[in-house]
Amino acid sequence: MPRVKCPKCTKEHHVLKAGFIRGKQRYLCKGCDYHFTVFKEKQQDKSSRKRSRQTTIIDIANAIGIAVSTVSRALKDHPDISEQTRQSVKKVAAELNYQPNTLAQSLSKRETRTIGVIIPDIETHFFASMLTGIQNVASEAGYKVMISQSKESHETEVTNTHAFMTNWVDGLLICHSKETKSFDHIKLYMKSGIPIIHFDRVCEELENSKVLLDDVDGAFQVTEHLIAQGCKRIALISGPAHLLVCKKRLEGYQKALKRNNIPWDDQLICHSDLSIDSILQQVDGILVKAETIDAIFCISDIGAIRIIVHLKNKGIKIPEQVCVAGFGNEPMGEIIEPGLTTFNLQTYKFGETVAQLFFEQLIEGTDFIPRTKIVKGNLIIRKSSSRPID
Amino acid sequence: MPRVKCPKCTKEHHVLKAGFIRGKQRYLCKGCDYHFTVFKEKQQDKSSRKRSRQTTIIDIANAIGIAVSTVSRALKDHPDISEQTRQSVKKVAAELNYQPNTLAQSLSKRETRTIGVIIPDIETHFFASMLTGIQNVASEAGYKVMISQSKESHETEVTNTHAFMTNWVDGLLICHSKETKSFDHIKLYMKSGIPIIHFDRVCEELENSKVLLDDVDGAFQVTEHLIAQGCKRIALISGPAHLLVCKKRLEGYQKALKRNNIPWDDQLICHSDLSIDSILQQVDGILVKAETIDAIFCISDIGAIRIIVHLKNKGIKIPEQVCVAGFGNEPMGEIIEPGLTTFNLQTYKFGETVAQLFFEQLIEGTDFIPRTKIVKGNLIIRKSSSRPID
DNA sequence: TTGTACGCGTTATCAC
DNA sequence: GTGATAACGCGTACAA
């Protein structure tokens, strides 16, 4: 009961709320049947910048003259509520253009139905595309997706992680920045009870669920294909050595060499920082160091594409002199000439898988078992590695 | 005062809250100096799926033995609080790993410090890139960004708009889907008091703030350049006629023709739906209808790039037989051969401008004056339109 | 300087 | 079936 005294009979225990008038609470004294509003002016102008008042379930309740709890139940089709009240509540709700307040719902239910996604860079087609997969699965389940990009900075990754957690996301899907070597920011929230899924660039030491690309097999297939074209000295342009992805792709490369009895040469392995400059620098280096190379396998399509341009500018013929292959099937690879041989990653499906794994863990509850999924890909052979049959 | 009776003296008005014991509220009866907790067991297991309990300011208050309001003020460096309490509060907060609950803050302050962005497609480089601009400006101001893509569907655009509003975003930045012709979903929220900024594909009938690309001048520059190369029959591959962007670019095209006294030919104007298939279909159509064309100006880079590939497959020489130009400076245009002449849009700056306009309106409050900003671009000339000097 | 009490909008748990 | 009311976590006007 509101702490309001009736200005007529001055009694407090007879006063009832009775709707809103011009944004102010209107009261009714049961004892003397006297309608009034509170007189004290709350400064309304100060909140002019803020959102104008939305209609709430309280408004609906007051309008009809029933309790808020009834309104709440009626709106969500609770079986206890009679058909009649349900109808009238919904009618009034529509009339007043009622929009439920998600914030209040989240606070009360202790869940936001929001999942946070952290990716290194949204401008990379791979991430943009997989986001679509995530969003589709999420929105089908009635979940929203918040996206943030670390721009490959460990610091922003950490900041974003905290931001998501203070915003009570119901789950975190993360692909670490290439700088990231410490995982304290993840460990901190491991016991928060929400599912944390790593994808692509994962962390080995953490016992979380993971979704991985088919890195080993992909690199294996690409290398095998290059060997099949007659290449024997295949340079590998990789990324930072500490990244698991790089290790895996190196592993696939190595596996293919072994299987085909091609001798291993340390000189052929280059570690870039995945930036274009660094990649081209490595290429130039290898052209000097080991000029007899007959193929370049770059761990990223974007790199491979720039390598093609670079080699063409140098007058090196592709694929006659040097075959080039990438990884990831970026759309550009289809446009460039010669077309880039690459490994297609099914980005959309990858995103879907990540989201699905999240929901699986959500259903299993706090005691889910972390597991790893791998999304298969397929080799795409284009001209950059298709040597004319002798 | 809690509605709890002391189990000893059975009086209600002497009971005070006195800290937490194992997650339960502990009470103290002032009258008989008797400590107790409420006995009824709340089932704790049911919420196992939900987020585990975070430490709140109440916990801090109880730990130190001060009021929550003091804690609240101490944490946000309110000048009223003594240095000593401030210190101890912050110390305990750190010890308990306190994270403020953004939800509760938002609910209480009636602002979420979140801005919603709706774009047609995140996989388009233009949008991905401008998002970075938006996010940088936003995060600098302490705002989060929520992104959703309509995937060019009017229906999802409407759904997403509602979702953002029920989530109480503090602002809405929107680029409409190409399907969108009705703007009721925007009008509905025009009086909600939050700034709504349109960008790129805007709506003429709405009196909102807008950020536009330099469409007229851009198309003018491109067309002028083509004319300078000696082209006289320039085909324009445009998008849906109802889109303002298309109208504007057509206007620029027209302006350039007029200035150079080149006769207008309706046959040269094609409206696609901006999909690749539709664009190439229009190109084929025009090659038949008006085979004498000497240039193609496609309103989108992605289209122009596919046109280049298409023409090359047909054995048409670029730029000798037909010059090609695009609009937008997508990264691919630099890679393709011949390099694509295009109009650079400064996507990053564009995003920044959109976000800045939002903040300007936020500061101005409810009675801001809608205004329009235009972000300039610049012509980039590449081989696809560089005819050898006769 | 610090504490009390209420509002924010909704859900859940009682009691009737 | 429906109503009253306590959470949910935080901010704050007002009281002390």
mmCIF file of C-alpha atoms in Angstrom, chain B residues 62-379:
data_model
loop_
_atom_site.group_PDB
_atom_site.id
_atom_site.type_symbol
_atom_site.label_atom_id
_atom_site.label_comp_id
_atom_site.label_asym_id
_atom_site.label_seq_id
_atom_site.Cartn_x
_atom_site.Cartn_y
_atom_site.Cartn_z
ATOM 1 C CA ASN B 62 27.329 -6.257 4.880
ATOM 2 C CA ALA B 63 30.976 -7.220 4.871
ATOM 3 C CA ILE B 64 32.081 -3.798 6.055
ATOM 4 C CA GLY B 65 28.997 -3.029 8.066
ATOM 5 C CA ILE B 66 27.862 0.111 6.237
ATOM 6 C CA ALA B 67 24.869 0.992 4.115
ATOM 7 C CA VAL B 68 24.505 0.062 0.465
ATOM 8 C CA SER B 69 24.110 3.666 -0.534
ATOM 9 C CA THR B 70 27.493 4.437 0.939
ATOM 10 C CA VAL B 71 29.005 1.605 -1.008
ATOM 11 C CA SER B 72 27.311 2.769 -4.180
ATOM 12 C CA ARG B 73 28.602 6.279 -3.740
ATOM 13 C CA ALA B 74 32.070 5.182 -2.708
ATOM 14 C CA LEU B 75 32.425 3.063 -5.828
ATOM 15 C CA LYS B 76 31.626 5.918 -8.104
ATOM 16 C CA ASP B 77 33.853 8.379 -6.259
ATOM 17 C CA HIS B 78 31.094 10.551 -4.970
ATOM 18 C CA PRO B 79 32.690 13.604 -3.280
ATOM 19 C CA ASP B 80 30.571 13.206 -0.140
ATOM 20 C CA ILE B 81 32.294 9.996 0.855
ATOM 21 C CA SER B 82 35.313 10.165 3.108
ATOM 22 C CA GLU B 83 38.605 9.002 1.757
ATOM 23 C CA GLN B 84 38.755 6.278 4.336
ATOM 24 C CA THR B 85 35.454 4.580 3.566
ATOM 25 C CA ARG B 86 36.100 4.957 -0.128
ATOM 26 C CA GLN B 87 39.355 3.091 0.267
ATOM 27 C CA SER B 88 37.934 0.283 2.341
ATOM 28 C CA VAL B 89 34.953 -0.138 0.061
ATOM 29 C CA LYS B 90 37.142 -0.394 -2.986
ATOM 30 C CA LYS B 91 39.429 -2.804 -1.232
ATOM 31 C CA VAL B 92 36.621 -5.127 -0.244
ATOM 32 C CA ALA B 93 35.042 -4.789 -3.672
ATOM 33 C CA ALA B 94 38.259 -5.961 -5.261
ATOM 34 C CA GLU B 95 38.606 -8.793 -2.785
ATOM 35 C CA LEU B 96 35.105 -10.053 -3.448
ATOM 36 C CA ASN B 97 35.668 -9.578 -7.170
ATOM 37 C CA TYR B 98 32.704 -7.287 -7.388
ATOM 38 C CA GLN B 99 31.325 -6.593 -10.857
ATOM 39 C CA PRO B 100 28.589 -3.996 -11.106
ATOM 40 C CA ASN B 101 25.397 -5.315 -12.631
ATOM 41 C CA THR B 102 24.822 -3.318 -15.770
ATOM 42 C CA LEU B 103 21.238 -4.500 -15.995
ATOM 43 C CA ALA B 104 20.278 -3.133 -12.637
ATOM 44 C CA GLN B 105 22.133 0.073 -13.364
ATOM 45 C CA SER B 106 20.312 0.493 -16.633
ATOM 46 C CA LEU B 107 16.949 -0.192 -15.081
ATOM 47 C CA SER B 108 17.587 2.270 -12.346
ATOM 48 C CA LYS B 109 19.112 4.998 -14.474
ATOM 49 C CA ARG B 110 16.757 4.470 -17.371
ATOM 50 C CA GLU B 111 19.585 4.260 -19.865
ATOM 51 C CA THR B 112 21.511 1.314 -21.197
ATOM 52 C CA ARG B 113 24.530 2.993 -22.755
ATOM 53 C CA THR B 114 23.959 0.758 -25.723
ATOM 54 C CA ILE B 115 23.284 1.779 -29.274
ATOM 55 C CA GLY B 116 21.669 -0.496 -31.804
ATOM 56 C CA VAL B 117 22.871 -0.673 -35.371
ATOM 57 C CA ILE B 118 20.853 -2.278 -38.136
ATOM 58 C CA ILE B 119 22.620 -2.979 -41.406
ATOM 59 C CA PRO B 120 21.538 -4.980 -44.418
ATOM 60 C CA ASP B 121 24.475 -7.361 -44.480
ATOM 61 C CA ILE B 122 27.585 -7.645 -42.414
ATOM 62 C CA GLU B 123 29.382 -9.609 -45.098
ATOM 63 C CA THR B 124 29.501 -6.548 -47.298
ATOM 64 C CA HIS B 125 32.835 -4.965 -46.656
ATOM 65 C CA PHE B 126 31.379 -1.482 -46.678
ATOM 66 C CA PHE B 127 29.200 -2.186 -43.655
ATOM 67 C CA ALA B 128 31.768 -4.228 -41.796
ATOM 68 C CA SER B 129 34.260 -1.440 -42.169
ATOM 69 C CA MET B 130 31.959 1.351 -41.099
ATOM 70 C CA LEU B 131 30.964 -0.681 -38.062
ATOM 71 C CA THR B 132 34.520 -0.360 -36.858
ATOM 72 C CA GLY B 133 34.186 3.404 -37.085
ATOM 73 C CA ILE B 134 30.960 3.317 -35.127
ATOM 74 C CA GLN B 135 32.342 1.007 -32.477
ATOM 75 C CA ASN B 136 35.453 3.057 -31.927
ATOM 76 C CA VAL B 137 33.561 6.273 -31.365
ATOM 77 C CA ALA B 138 31.009 4.492 -29.211
ATOM 78 C CA SER B 139 33.439 2.661 -26.982
ATOM 79 C CA GLU B 140 35.417 5.814 -26.470
ATOM 80 C CA ALA B 141 32.258 7.346 -25.037
ATOM 81 C CA GLY B 142 31.646 4.272 -22.922
ATOM 82 C CA TYR B 143 28.863 2.948 -25.084
ATOM 83 C CA LYS B 144 28.297 -0.574 -26.308
ATOM 84 C CA VAL B 145 27.127 -1.390 -29.809
ATOM 85 C CA MET B 146 24.614 -4.037 -30.694
ATOM 86 C CA ILE B 147 24.597 -5.115 -34.319
ATOM 87 C CA SER B 148 21.920 -6.860 -36.264
ATOM 88 C CA GLN B 149 21.652 -7.550 -39.938
ATOM 89 C CA SER B 150 18.413 -7.546 -41.849
ATOM 90 C CA LYS B 151 19.871 -9.630 -44.688
ATOM 91 C CA GLU B 152 17.917 -7.297 -46.965
ATOM 92 C CA SER B 153 14.607 -8.517 -45.601
ATOM 93 C CA HIS B 154 12.085 -5.920 -44.531
ATOM 94 C CA GLU B 155 10.519 -8.307 -42.070
ATOM 95 C CA THR B 156 13.730 -9.009 -40.168
ATOM 96 C CA GLU B 157 14.464 -5.308 -40.190
ATOM 97 C CA VAL B 158 11.162 -4.662 -38.438
ATOM 98 C CA THR B 159 11.705 -7.505 -35.988
ATOM 99 C CA ASN B 160 15.171 -6.266 -35.160
ATOM 100 C CA THR B 161 13.932 -2.735 -34.658
ATOM 101 C CA HIS B 162 11.390 -3.913 -32.120
ATOM 102 C CA ALA B 163 13.991 -6.090 -30.422
ATOM 103 C CA PHE B 164 16.282 -3.114 -30.006
ATOM 104 C CA MET B 165 13.543 -0.955 -28.599
ATOM 105 C CA THR B 166 12.401 -3.509 -26.049
ATOM 106 C CA ASN B 167 16.026 -3.785 -25.072
ATOM 107 C CA TRP B 168 16.024 -0.076 -24.433
ATOM 108 C CA VAL B 169 18.873 0.899 -26.683
ATOM 109 C CA ASP B 170 19.787 4.551 -26.180
ATOM 110 C CA GLY B 171 19.912 5.140 -29.895
ATOM 111 C CA LEU B 172 19.236 3.511 -33.212
ATOM 112 C CA LEU B 173 21.469 3.725 -36.266
ATOM 113 C CA ILE B 174 19.851 2.194 -39.291
ATOM 114 C CA CYS B 175 20.464 1.524 -42.947
ATOM 115 C CA HIS B 176 17.283 0.161 -44.439
ATOM 116 C CA SER B 177 17.025 -3.053 -46.381
ATOM 117 C CA LYS B 178 16.527 -2.633 -50.078
ATOM 118 C CA GLU B 179 13.059 -4.132 -49.724
ATOM 119 C CA THR B 180 11.951 -1.502 -47.245
ATOM 120 C CA LYS B 181 9.309 0.880 -48.499
ATOM 121 C CA SER B 182 7.187 1.304 -45.403
ATOM 122 C CA PHE B 183 8.661 3.064 -42.393
ATOM 123 C CA ASP B 184 5.967 2.491 -39.780
ATOM 124 C CA HIS B 185 8.400 0.624 -37.552
ATOM 125 C CA ILE B 186 10.536 3.745 -37.384
ATOM 126 C CA LYS B 187 7.697 6.198 -36.973
ATOM 127 C CA LEU B 188 6.459 4.157 -34.043
ATOM 128 C CA TYR B 189 9.590 5.001 -32.105
ATOM 129 C CA MET B 190 10.151 8.542 -33.305
ATOM 130 C CA LYS B 191 8.577 9.931 -30.152
ATOM 131 C CA SER B 192 10.345 7.517 -27.826
ATOM 132 C CA GLY B 193 12.893 10.228 -27.190
ATOM 133 C CA ILE B 194 15.977 8.413 -28.377
ATOM 134 C CA PRO B 195 17.997 9.610 -31.367
ATOM 135 C CA ILE B 196 17.392 7.671 -34.554
ATOM 136 C CA ILE B 197 19.985 8.185 -37.255
ATOM 137 C CA HIS B 198 19.603 6.930 -40.786
ATOM 138 C CA PHE B 199 22.583 6.337 -42.993
ATOM 139 C CA ASP B 200 23.305 5.418 -46.579
ATOM 140 C CA ARG B 201 19.876 4.117 -47.521
ATOM 141 C CA VAL B 202 17.726 6.712 -45.854
ATOM 142 C CA CYS B 203 14.088 7.622 -45.994
ATOM 143 C CA GLU B 204 13.091 10.927 -47.485
ATOM 144 C CA GLU B 205 9.716 11.198 -45.825
ATOM 145 C CA LEU B 206 11.140 10.884 -42.324
ATOM 146 C CA GLU B 207 12.434 13.946 -40.524
ATOM 147 C CA ASN B 208 15.330 12.259 -38.833
ATOM 148 C CA SER B 209 19.003 12.937 -38.841
ATOM 149 C CA LYS B 210 20.812 11.385 -41.734
ATOM 150 C CA VAL B 211 24.326 10.642 -42.838
ATOM 151 C CA LEU B 212 24.748 10.299 -46.550
ATOM 152 C CA LEU B 213 27.444 9.266 -48.894
ATOM 153 C CA ASP B 214 28.599 11.659 -51.492
ATOM 154 C CA ASP B 215 26.372 9.935 -54.033
ATOM 155 C CA VAL B 216 25.604 12.702 -56.499
ATOM 156 C CA ASP B 217 29.097 14.067 -56.619
ATOM 157 C CA GLY B 218 30.640 10.604 -56.624
ATOM 158 C CA ALA B 219 28.623 9.407 -59.578
ATOM 159 C CA PHE B 220 29.297 12.725 -61.265
ATOM 160 C CA GLN B 221 33.041 12.324 -60.870
ATOM 161 C CA VAL B 222 33.029 8.765 -62.102
ATOM 162 C CA THR B 223 30.954 9.656 -65.132
ATOM 163 C CA GLU B 224 33.065 12.701 -65.926
ATOM 164 C CA HIS B 225 36.144 10.553 -65.770
ATOM 165 C CA LEU B 226 34.637 8.015 -68.176
ATOM 166 C CA ILE B 227 33.715 10.805 -70.545
ATOM 167 C CA ALA B 228 37.242 12.131 -70.313
ATOM 168 C CA GLN B 229 38.422 8.737 -71.493
ATOM 169 C CA GLY B 230 36.438 9.240 -74.618
ATOM 170 C CA CYS B 231 33.356 7.246 -73.641
ATOM 171 C CA LYS B 232 30.102 8.559 -75.023
ATOM 172 C CA ARG B 233 27.645 5.726 -74.527
ATOM 173 C CA ILE B 234 27.913 4.896 -70.866
ATOM 174 C CA ALA B 235 25.576 2.241 -69.527
ATOM 175 C CA LEU B 236 24.450 2.717 -65.938
ATOM 176 C CA ILE B 237 23.689 -0.428 -63.969
ATOM 177 C CA SER B 238 21.668 0.814 -61.053
ATOM 178 C CA GLY B 239 19.636 -0.780 -58.267
ATOM 179 C CA PRO B 240 15.950 -0.661 -57.325
ATOM 180 C CA ALA B 241 14.485 2.613 -58.580
ATOM 181 C CA HIS B 242 12.824 3.419 -55.259
ATOM 182 C CA LEU B 243 16.099 3.615 -53.373
ATOM 183 C CA LEU B 244 17.260 7.142 -52.762
ATOM 184 C CA VAL B 245 20.879 6.107 -53.229
ATOM 185 C CA CYS B 246 20.101 4.944 -56.726
ATOM 186 C CA LYS B 247 18.263 8.142 -57.541
ATOM 187 C CA LYS B 248 21.175 10.199 -56.299
ATOM 188 C CA ARG B 249 23.769 8.312 -58.258
ATOM 189 C CA LEU B 250 21.588 8.524 -61.337
ATOM 190 C CA GLU B 251 21.408 12.241 -60.756
ATOM 191 C CA GLY B 252 25.181 12.532 -60.705
ATOM 192 C CA TYR B 253 25.454 10.480 -63.856
ATOM 193 C CA GLN B 254 22.889 12.670 -65.559
ATOM 194 C CA LYS B 255 24.606 15.841 -64.431
ATOM 195 C CA ALA B 256 27.885 14.747 -65.955
ATOM 196 C CA LEU B 257 26.258 13.880 -69.267
ATOM 197 C CA LYS B 258 24.533 17.231 -69.427
ATOM 198 C CA ARG B 259 27.646 19.169 -68.676
ATOM 199 C CA ASN B 260 29.440 17.394 -71.453
ATOM 200 C CA ASN B 261 26.581 17.679 -73.906
ATOM 201 C CA ILE B 262 26.198 13.970 -74.274
ATOM 202 C CA PRO B 263 22.703 12.950 -75.380
ATOM 203 C CA TRP B 264 20.553 11.058 -72.909
ATOM 204 C CA ASP B 265 19.509 7.541 -73.823
ATOM 205 C CA ASP B 266 16.929 5.727 -71.757
ATOM 206 C CA GLN B 267 18.132 2.409 -73.053
ATOM 207 C CA LEU B 268 21.394 2.835 -71.231
ATOM 208 C CA ILE B 269 19.791 2.942 -67.801
ATOM 209 C CA CYS B 270 19.252 -0.471 -66.171
ATOM 210 C CA HIS B 271 17.663 -1.216 -62.839
ATOM 211 C CA SER B 272 18.770 -4.426 -61.178
ATOM 212 C CA ASP B 273 17.872 -5.693 -57.734
ATOM 213 C CA LEU B 274 21.577 -5.460 -56.879
ATOM 214 C CA SER B 275 22.052 -9.229 -56.848
ATOM 215 C CA ILE B 276 24.845 -10.584 -59.009
ATOM 216 C CA ASP B 277 22.491 -12.560 -61.213
ATOM 217 C CA SER B 278 20.271 -9.612 -61.833
ATOM 218 C CA ILE B 279 23.196 -7.332 -62.580
ATOM 219 C CA LEU B 280 24.765 -9.694 -65.106
ATOM 220 C CA GLN B 281 21.372 -10.201 -66.699
ATOM 221 C CA GLN B 282 21.069 -6.465 -67.170
ATOM 222 C CA VAL B 283 24.538 -6.348 -68.663
ATOM 223 C CA ASP B 284 23.685 -9.067 -71.159
ATOM 224 C CA GLY B 285 20.517 -7.241 -71.965
ATOM 225 C CA ILE B 286 22.289 -4.028 -72.684
ATOM 226 C CA LEU B 287 24.948 -5.691 -74.786
ATOM 227 C CA VAL B 288 22.159 -6.887 -77.046
ATOM 228 C CA LYS B 289 19.934 -3.841 -76.935
ATOM 229 C CA ALA B 290 22.640 -1.274 -77.320
ATOM 230 C CA GLU B 291 25.720 -2.959 -78.547
ATOM 231 C CA THR B 292 27.520 0.243 -79.174
ATOM 232 C CA ILE B 293 28.181 0.982 -75.518
ATOM 233 C CA ASP B 294 31.726 1.927 -74.649
ATOM 234 C CA ALA B 295 31.499 1.997 -70.860
ATOM 235 C CA ILE B 296 29.616 0.423 -67.975
ATOM 236 C CA PHE B 297 29.202 2.238 -64.708
ATOM 237 C CA CYS B 298 27.875 -0.099 -62.064
ATOM 238 C CA ILE B 299 26.468 1.395 -58.912
ATOM 239 C CA SER B 300 28.181 -1.195 -56.734
ATOM 240 C CA ASP B 301 31.749 -2.439 -56.762
ATOM 241 C CA ILE B 302 30.771 -6.017 -56.164
ATOM 242 C CA GLY B 303 28.627 -5.841 -59.254
ATOM 243 C CA ALA B 304 31.314 -4.106 -61.268
ATOM 244 C CA ILE B 305 33.834 -6.767 -60.346
ATOM 245 C CA ARG B 306 31.575 -9.531 -61.516
ATOM 246 C CA ILE B 307 30.907 -7.565 -64.660
ATOM 247 C CA ILE B 308 34.621 -7.444 -65.389
ATOM 248 C CA VAL B 309 34.885 -11.201 -64.986
ATOM 249 C CA HIS B 310 31.802 -11.647 -67.108
ATOM 250 C CA LEU B 311 33.051 -9.433 -69.932
ATOM 251 C CA LYS B 312 36.454 -11.076 -69.877
ATOM 252 C CA ASN B 313 34.798 -14.449 -70.292
ATOM 253 C CA LYS B 314 32.971 -13.084 -73.293
ATOM 254 C CA GLY B 315 36.268 -11.960 -74.773
ATOM 255 C CA ILE B 316 35.473 -8.289 -74.461
ATOM 256 C CA LYS B 317 38.587 -6.222 -73.839
ATOM 257 C CA ILE B 318 38.650 -3.882 -70.879
ATOM 258 C CA PRO B 319 39.223 -0.985 -71.125
ATOM 259 C CA GLU B 320 39.908 -1.011 -74.884
ATOM 260 C CA GLN B 321 36.391 -1.994 -75.933
ATOM 261 C CA VAL B 322 34.458 -1.195 -72.806
ATOM 262 C CA CYS B 323 35.510 0.803 -69.774
ATOM 263 C CA VAL B 324 34.169 -0.358 -66.419
ATOM 264 C CA ALA B 325 33.741 1.635 -63.234
ATOM 265 C CA GLY B 326 32.217 0.818 -59.879
ATOM 266 C CA PHE B 327 31.332 2.605 -56.704
ATOM 267 C CA GLY B 328 32.510 1.954 -53.165
ATOM 268 C CA ASN B 329 36.157 0.905 -53.336
ATOM 269 C CA GLU B 330 35.790 -2.661 -52.167
ATOM 270 C CA PRO B 331 39.204 -4.251 -51.537
ATOM 271 C CA MET B 332 38.650 -6.716 -54.345
ATOM 272 C CA GLY B 333 38.747 -3.916 -56.888
ATOM 273 C CA GLU B 334 42.432 -3.498 -56.271
ATOM 274 C CA ILE B 335 43.155 -7.148 -56.832
ATOM 275 C CA ILE B 336 41.195 -7.870 -59.977
ATOM 276 C CA GLU B 337 42.708 -7.358 -63.383
ATOM 277 C CA PRO B 338 42.281 -4.856 -64.719
ATOM 278 C CA GLY B 339 42.064 -2.890 -61.479
ATOM 279 C CA LEU B 340 38.641 -1.377 -60.978
ATOM 280 C CA THR B 341 38.107 2.345 -61.265
ATOM 281 C CA THR B 342 35.820 3.306 -58.444
ATOM 282 C CA PHE B 343 34.735 5.925 -55.976
ATOM 283 C CA ASN B 344 36.266 5.584 -52.542
ATOM 284 C CA LEU B 345 33.777 6.116 -49.744
ATOM 285 C CA GLN B 346 35.903 6.494 -46.616
ATOM 286 C CA THR B 347 33.850 3.864 -44.875
ATOM 287 C CA TYR B 348 35.608 4.205 -41.573
ATOM 288 C CA LYS B 349 35.057 7.940 -41.432
ATOM 289 C CA PHE B 350 31.491 7.377 -42.498
ATOM 290 C CA GLY B 351 30.901 5.137 -39.501
ATOM 291 C CA GLU B 352 32.562 7.637 -37.210
ATOM 292 C CA THR B 353 30.342 10.405 -38.542
ATOM 293 C CA VAL B 354 27.202 8.381 -37.939
ATOM 294 C CA ALA B 355 28.202 7.700 -34.360
ATOM 295 C CA GLN B 356 29.255 11.285 -33.763
ATOM 296 C CA LEU B 357 25.918 12.569 -35.005
ATOM 297 C CA PHE B 358 24.228 10.233 -32.554
ATOM 298 C CA PHE B 359 26.187 11.641 -29.644
ATOM 299 C CA GLU B 360 25.513 15.195 -30.745
ATOM 300 C CA GLN B 361 21.806 14.506 -30.665
ATOM 301 C CA LEU B 362 22.099 12.747 -27.359
ATOM 302 C CA ILE B 363 23.635 15.813 -25.789
ATOM 303 C CA GLU B 364 21.089 18.135 -27.314
ATOM 304 C CA GLY B 365 18.363 16.108 -25.636
ATOM 305 C CA THR B 366 14.834 15.491 -26.755
ATOM 306 C CA ASP B 367 14.501 18.671 -28.705
ATOM 307 C CA PHE B 368 17.359 18.169 -31.114
ATOM 308 C CA ILE B 369 17.092 19.450 -34.635
ATOM 309 C CA PRO B 370 17.397 16.718 -37.242
ATOM 310 C CA ARG B 371 20.192 17.378 -39.667
ATOM 311 C CA THR B 372 22.014 15.741 -42.511
ATOM 312 C CA LYS B 373 25.712 15.172 -42.916
ATOM 313 C CA ILE B 374 27.511 14.140 -46.044
ATOM 314 C CA VAL B 375 30.778 12.268 -46.033
ATOM 315 C CA LYS B 376 32.957 13.093 -48.998
ATOM 316 C CA GLY B 377 34.774 10.512 -51.053
ATOM 317 C CA ASN B 378 37.339 10.506 -53.799
ATOM 318 C CA LEU B 379 37.761 9.041 -57.250
#
